[in-house]
């Protein structure tokens, strides 16, 4: 794995973890769900809402890109 692929993986993992933990607390507090349904719902929501990061080799070298449902199009990071 290249340096940018590792960075993309860490960004993906970090954003998923933040959204999963925040979603889990919000779901537990404001809904009537119990048991396994709380983390399962949080997992699905974090997977759908979380941004997607990818390292791509271009003619100018390797670059890091992000795609997110709240941002139009694909953005280059760094």
N, CA and C atoms as an extended XYZ file, in Angstrom:
234
Properties=species:S:1:pos:R:3:atomname:S:1:resname:S:1:resid:I:1 pbc="F F F"
N         0.838       -1.186        0.000 N   UNK     1
C         0.000        0.000        0.000 CA  UNK     1
C         0.882        1.249        0.000 C   UNK     1
N         0.466        2.210       -0.777 N   UNK     2
C         1.215        3.454       -0.816 CA  UNK     2
C         0.785        4.362        0.339 C   UNK     2
N         1.535        5.423        0.498 N   UNK     3
C         1.263        6.364        1.585 CA  UNK     3
C        -0.146        6.977        1.476 C   UNK     3
N        -0.549        7.336        0.274 N   UNK     4
C        -1.877        7.932        0.091 CA  UNK     4
C        -2.999        6.908        0.268 C   UNK     4
N        -2.754        5.653       -0.075 N   UNK     5
C        -3.763        4.621        0.161 CA  UNK     5
C        -3.970        4.401        1.648 C   UNK     5
N        -2.891        4.442        2.414 N   UNK     6
C        -3.002        4.319        3.865 CA  UNK     6
C        -3.739        5.519        4.437 C   UNK     6
N        -3.430        6.697        3.931 N   UNK     7
C        -4.111        7.910        4.391 CA  UNK     7
C        -5.604        7.857        4.072 C   UNK     7
N        -5.953        7.388        2.873 N   UNK     8
C        -7.362        7.253        2.496 CA  UNK     8
C        -8.069        6.261        3.420 C   UNK     8
N        -7.420        5.150        3.730 N   UNK     9
C        -8.000        4.164        4.632 CA  UNK     9
C        -8.223        4.749        6.024 C   UNK     9
N        -7.243        5.488        6.528 N   UNK    10
C        -7.379        6.087        7.863 CA  UNK    10
C        -8.465        7.159        7.901 C   UNK    10
N        -8.577        7.964        6.849 N   UNK    11
C        -9.654        8.950        6.773 CA  UNK    11
C       -11.010        8.250        6.753 C   UNK    11
N       -11.119        7.187        5.954 N   UNK    12
C       -12.363        6.427        5.851 CA  UNK    12
C       -12.735        5.832        7.207 C   UNK    12
N       -11.764        5.234        7.865 N   UNK    13
C       -11.999        4.625        9.171 CA  UNK    13
C       -12.369        5.663       10.220 C   UNK    13
N       -11.669        6.780       10.227 N   UNK    14
C       -11.934        7.839       11.206 CA  UNK    14
C       -13.314        8.455       11.054 C   UNK    14
N       -13.684        8.769        9.828 N   UNK    15
C       -15.006        9.373        9.623 CA  UNK    15
C       -16.122        8.387        9.931 C   UNK    15
N       -15.910        7.108        9.576 N   UNK    16
C       -16.915        6.103        9.904 CA  UNK    16
C       -17.057        5.964       11.414 C   UNK    16
N       -15.945        5.916       12.130 N   UNK    17
C       -15.993        5.751       13.591 CA  UNK    17
C       -16.716        6.922       14.257 C   UNK    17
N       -16.416        8.122       13.823 N   UNK    18
C       -17.064        9.304       14.398 CA  UNK    18
C       -18.572        9.274       14.148 C   UNK    18
N       -18.964        8.983       12.907 N   UNK    19
C       -20.387        8.936       12.579 CA  UNK    19
C       -21.091        7.772       13.276 C   UNK    19
N       -20.424        6.634       13.392 N   UNK    20
C       -21.021        5.465       14.051 CA  UNK    20
C       -21.265        5.732       15.530 C   UNK    20
N       -20.263        6.260       16.211 N   UNK    21
C       -20.405        6.514       17.651 CA  UNK    21
C       -21.438        7.603       17.914 C   UNK    21
N       -21.385        8.676       17.141 N   UNK    22
C       -22.375        9.749       17.317 CA  UNK    22
C       -23.786        9.235       17.011 C   UNK    22
N       -23.922        8.473       15.945 N   UNK    23
C       -25.224        7.924       15.584 CA  UNK    23
C       -25.748        6.957       16.621 C   UNK    23
N       -24.851        6.176       17.188 N   UNK    24
C       -25.272        5.215       18.208 CA  UNK    24
C       -25.854        5.912       19.437 C   UNK    24
N       -25.176        6.964       19.890 N   UNK    25
C       -25.695        7.701       21.041 CA  UNK    25
C       -27.018        8.410       20.722 C   UNK    25
N       -27.108        9.005       19.550 N   UNK    26
C       -28.335        9.712       19.161 CA  UNK    26
C       -29.499        8.732       19.010 C   UNK    26
N       -29.249        7.603       18.369 N   UNK    27
C       -30.304        6.609       18.190 CA  UNK    27
C       -30.761        6.052       19.533 C   UNK    27
N       -29.822        5.758       20.421 N   UNK    28
C       -30.177        5.214       21.734 CA  UNK    28
C       -30.979        6.215       22.560 C   UNK    28
N       -30.655        7.497       22.391 N   UNK    29
C       -31.296        8.516       23.207 CA  UNK    29
C       -32.687        8.906       22.680 C   UNK    29
N       -32.839        9.012       21.378 N   UNK    30
C       -34.051        9.596       20.819 CA  UNK    30
C       -34.995        8.616       20.124 C   UNK    30
N       -34.665        7.338       20.077 N   UNK    31
C       -35.579        6.372       19.468 CA  UNK    31
C       -35.924        5.290       20.478 C   UNK    31
N       -36.865        4.476       20.139 N   UNK    32
C       -37.280        3.394       21.015 CA  UNK    32
C       -36.580        2.084       20.704 C   UNK    32
N       -35.513        2.123       19.900 N   UNK    33
C       -34.813        0.898       19.542 CA  UNK    33
C       -34.043        0.348       20.736 C   UNK    33
N       -33.931       -0.977       20.801 N   UNK    34
C       -33.182       -1.622       21.879 CA  UNK    34
C       -32.336       -2.749       21.311 C   UNK    34
N       -31.397       -3.200       22.098 N   UNK    35
C       -30.583       -4.357       21.742 CA  UNK    35
C       -29.706       -4.141       20.532 C   UNK    35
N       -29.670       -5.153       19.684 N   UNK    36
C       -28.790       -5.157       18.512 CA  UNK    36
C       -29.208       -4.145       17.456 C   UNK    36
N       -30.440       -3.657       17.520 N   UNK    37
C       -30.929       -2.722       16.509 CA  UNK    37
C       -30.242       -1.367       16.581 C   UNK    37
N       -29.767       -0.961       17.745 N   UNK    38
C       -29.087        0.334       17.869 CA  UNK    38
C       -27.784        0.345       17.060 C   UNK    38
N       -26.848       -0.588       17.288 N   UNK    39
C       -25.622       -0.550       16.475 CA  UNK    39
C       -25.850       -0.888       15.007 C   UNK    39
N       -26.827       -1.745       14.708 N   UNK    40
C       -27.087       -2.059       13.302 CA  UNK    40
C       -27.592       -0.839       12.544 C   UNK    40
N       -28.500       -0.097       13.150 N   UNK    41
C       -29.018        1.116       12.522 CA  UNK    41
C       -27.920        2.161       12.376 C   UNK    41
N       -27.116        2.299       13.408 N   UNK    42
C       -26.014        3.248       13.356 CA  UNK    42
C       -25.000        2.869       12.271 C   UNK    42
N       -24.740        1.586       12.109 N   UNK    43
C       -23.825        1.109       11.075 CA  UNK    43
C       -24.333        1.474        9.686 C   UNK    43
N       -25.590        1.220        9.432 N   UNK    44
C       -26.172        1.514        8.113 CA  UNK    44
C       -26.137        3.008        7.831 C   UNK    44
N       -26.512        3.808        8.813 N   UNK    45
C       -26.523        5.262        8.624 CA  UNK    45
C       -25.110        5.794        8.400 C   UNK    45
N       -24.140        5.331        9.196 N   UNK    46
C       -22.758        5.795        9.035 CA  UNK    46
C       -22.180        5.367        7.698 C   UNK    46
N       -22.549        4.192        7.218 N   UNK    47
C       -22.065        3.720        5.921 CA  UNK    47
C       -22.635        4.572        4.783 C   UNK    47
N       -23.898        4.928        4.870 N   UNK    48
C       -24.529        5.712        3.804 CA  UNK    48
C       -24.071        7.164        3.841 C   UNK    48
N       -24.004        7.751        5.026 N   UNK    49
C       -23.708        9.179        5.152 CA  UNK    49
C       -22.209        9.487        5.057 C   UNK    49
N       -21.366        8.552        5.430 N   UNK    50
C       -19.923        8.804        5.482 CA  UNK    50
C       -19.313        9.108        4.128 C   UNK    50
N       -18.317        9.993        4.098 N   UNK    51
C       -17.629       10.280        2.835 CA  UNK    51
C       -16.752        9.107        2.413 C   UNK    51
N       -16.524        8.985        1.110 N   UNK    52
C       -15.687        7.915        0.564 CA  UNK    52
C       -14.372        8.531        0.086 C   UNK    52
N       -13.261        7.960        0.531 N   UNK    53
C       -11.932        8.438        0.156 CA  UNK    53
C       -11.253        7.395       -0.717 C   UNK    53
N       -10.477        7.871       -1.722 N   UNK    54
C        -9.782        6.949       -2.595 CA  UNK    54
C        -8.516        7.601       -3.139 C   UNK    54
N        -7.425        6.825       -3.157 N   UNK    55
C        -6.170        7.264       -3.758 CA  UNK    55
C        -6.139        6.757       -5.197 C   UNK    55
N        -5.879        7.667       -6.141 N   UNK    56
C        -5.906        7.330       -7.560 CA  UNK    56
C        -4.607        7.783       -8.201 C   UNK    56
N        -4.052        6.915       -9.049 N   UNK    57
C        -2.851        7.285       -9.798 CA  UNK    57
C        -3.287        8.034      -11.054 C   UNK    57
N        -2.810        9.274      -11.190 N   UNK    58
C        -3.110       10.093      -12.365 CA  UNK    58
C        -1.826       10.359      -13.119 C   UNK    58
N        -1.922       11.086      -14.217 N   UNK    59
C        -0.715       11.399      -14.980 CA  UNK    59
C         0.209       12.344      -14.209 C   UNK    59
N        -0.348       13.088      -13.236 N   UNK    60
C         0.451       13.994      -12.415 CA  UNK    60
C         0.972       13.328      -11.154 C   UNK    60
N         0.725       12.057      -10.977 N   UNK    61
C         1.127       11.335       -9.779 CA  UNK    61
C        -0.107       10.853       -9.023 C   UNK    61
N         0.122       10.318       -7.847 N   UNK    62
C        -0.992        9.789       -7.063 CA  UNK    62
C        -1.679       10.921       -6.300 C   UNK    62
N        -3.016       10.909       -6.316 N   UNK    63
C        -3.798       11.950       -5.648 CA  UNK    63
C        -4.895       11.310       -4.812 C   UNK    63
N        -5.342       12.066       -3.815 N   UNK    64
C        -6.383       11.604       -2.912 CA  UNK    64
C        -7.681       12.341       -3.236 C   UNK    64
N        -8.768       11.569       -3.427 N   UNK    65
C       -10.057       12.144       -3.770 CA  UNK    65
C       -11.105       11.750       -2.746 C   UNK    65
N       -12.152       12.600       -2.630 N   UNK    66
C       -13.243       12.357       -1.708 CA  UNK    66
C       -14.566       12.556       -2.437 C   UNK    66
N       -15.518       11.664       -2.167 N   UNK    67
C       -16.875       11.788       -2.686 CA  UNK    67
C       -17.814       11.703       -1.490 C   UNK    67
N       -18.773       12.631       -1.434 N   UNK    68
C       -19.686       12.686       -0.304 CA  UNK    68
C       -21.057       13.100       -0.807 C   UNK    68
N       -22.127       12.567       -0.200 N   UNK    69
C       -23.467       12.879       -0.686 CA  UNK    69
C       -23.867       14.325       -0.419 C   UNK    69
N       -23.205       14.988        0.525 N   UNK    70
C       -23.528       16.378        0.845 CA  UNK    70
C       -22.706       17.381        0.033 C   UNK    70
N       -21.758       16.892       -0.752 N   UNK    71
C       -20.914       17.751       -1.584 CA  UNK    71
C       -21.097       17.312       -3.030 C   UNK    71
N       -21.330       18.256       -3.910 N   UNK    72
C       -21.562       17.933       -5.309 CA  UNK    72
C       -20.237       17.565       -5.987 C   UNK    72
N       -20.211       16.436       -6.639 N   UNK    73
C       -19.044       16.005       -7.395 CA  UNK    73
C       -17.979       15.359       -6.523 C   UNK    73
N       -16.811       15.208       -7.136 N   UNK    74
C       -15.665       14.600       -6.462 CA  UNK    74
C       -14.642       15.693       -6.193 C   UNK    74
N       -14.097       15.696       -4.966 N   UNK    75
C       -13.124       16.729       -4.591 CA  UNK    75
C       -11.754       16.122       -4.369 C   UNK    75
N       -10.740       16.875       -4.773 N   UNK    76
C        -9.371       16.450       -4.526 CA  UNK    76
C        -8.940       16.953       -3.135 C   UNK    76
N        -8.348       16.080       -2.356 N   UNK    77
C        -7.887       16.417       -1.017 CA  UNK    77
C        -6.367       16.607       -1.084 C   UNK    77
N        -5.896       17.727       -0.590 N   UNK    78
C        -4.448       17.978       -0.493 CA  UNK    78
C        -3.815       17.979       -1.824 C   UNK    78
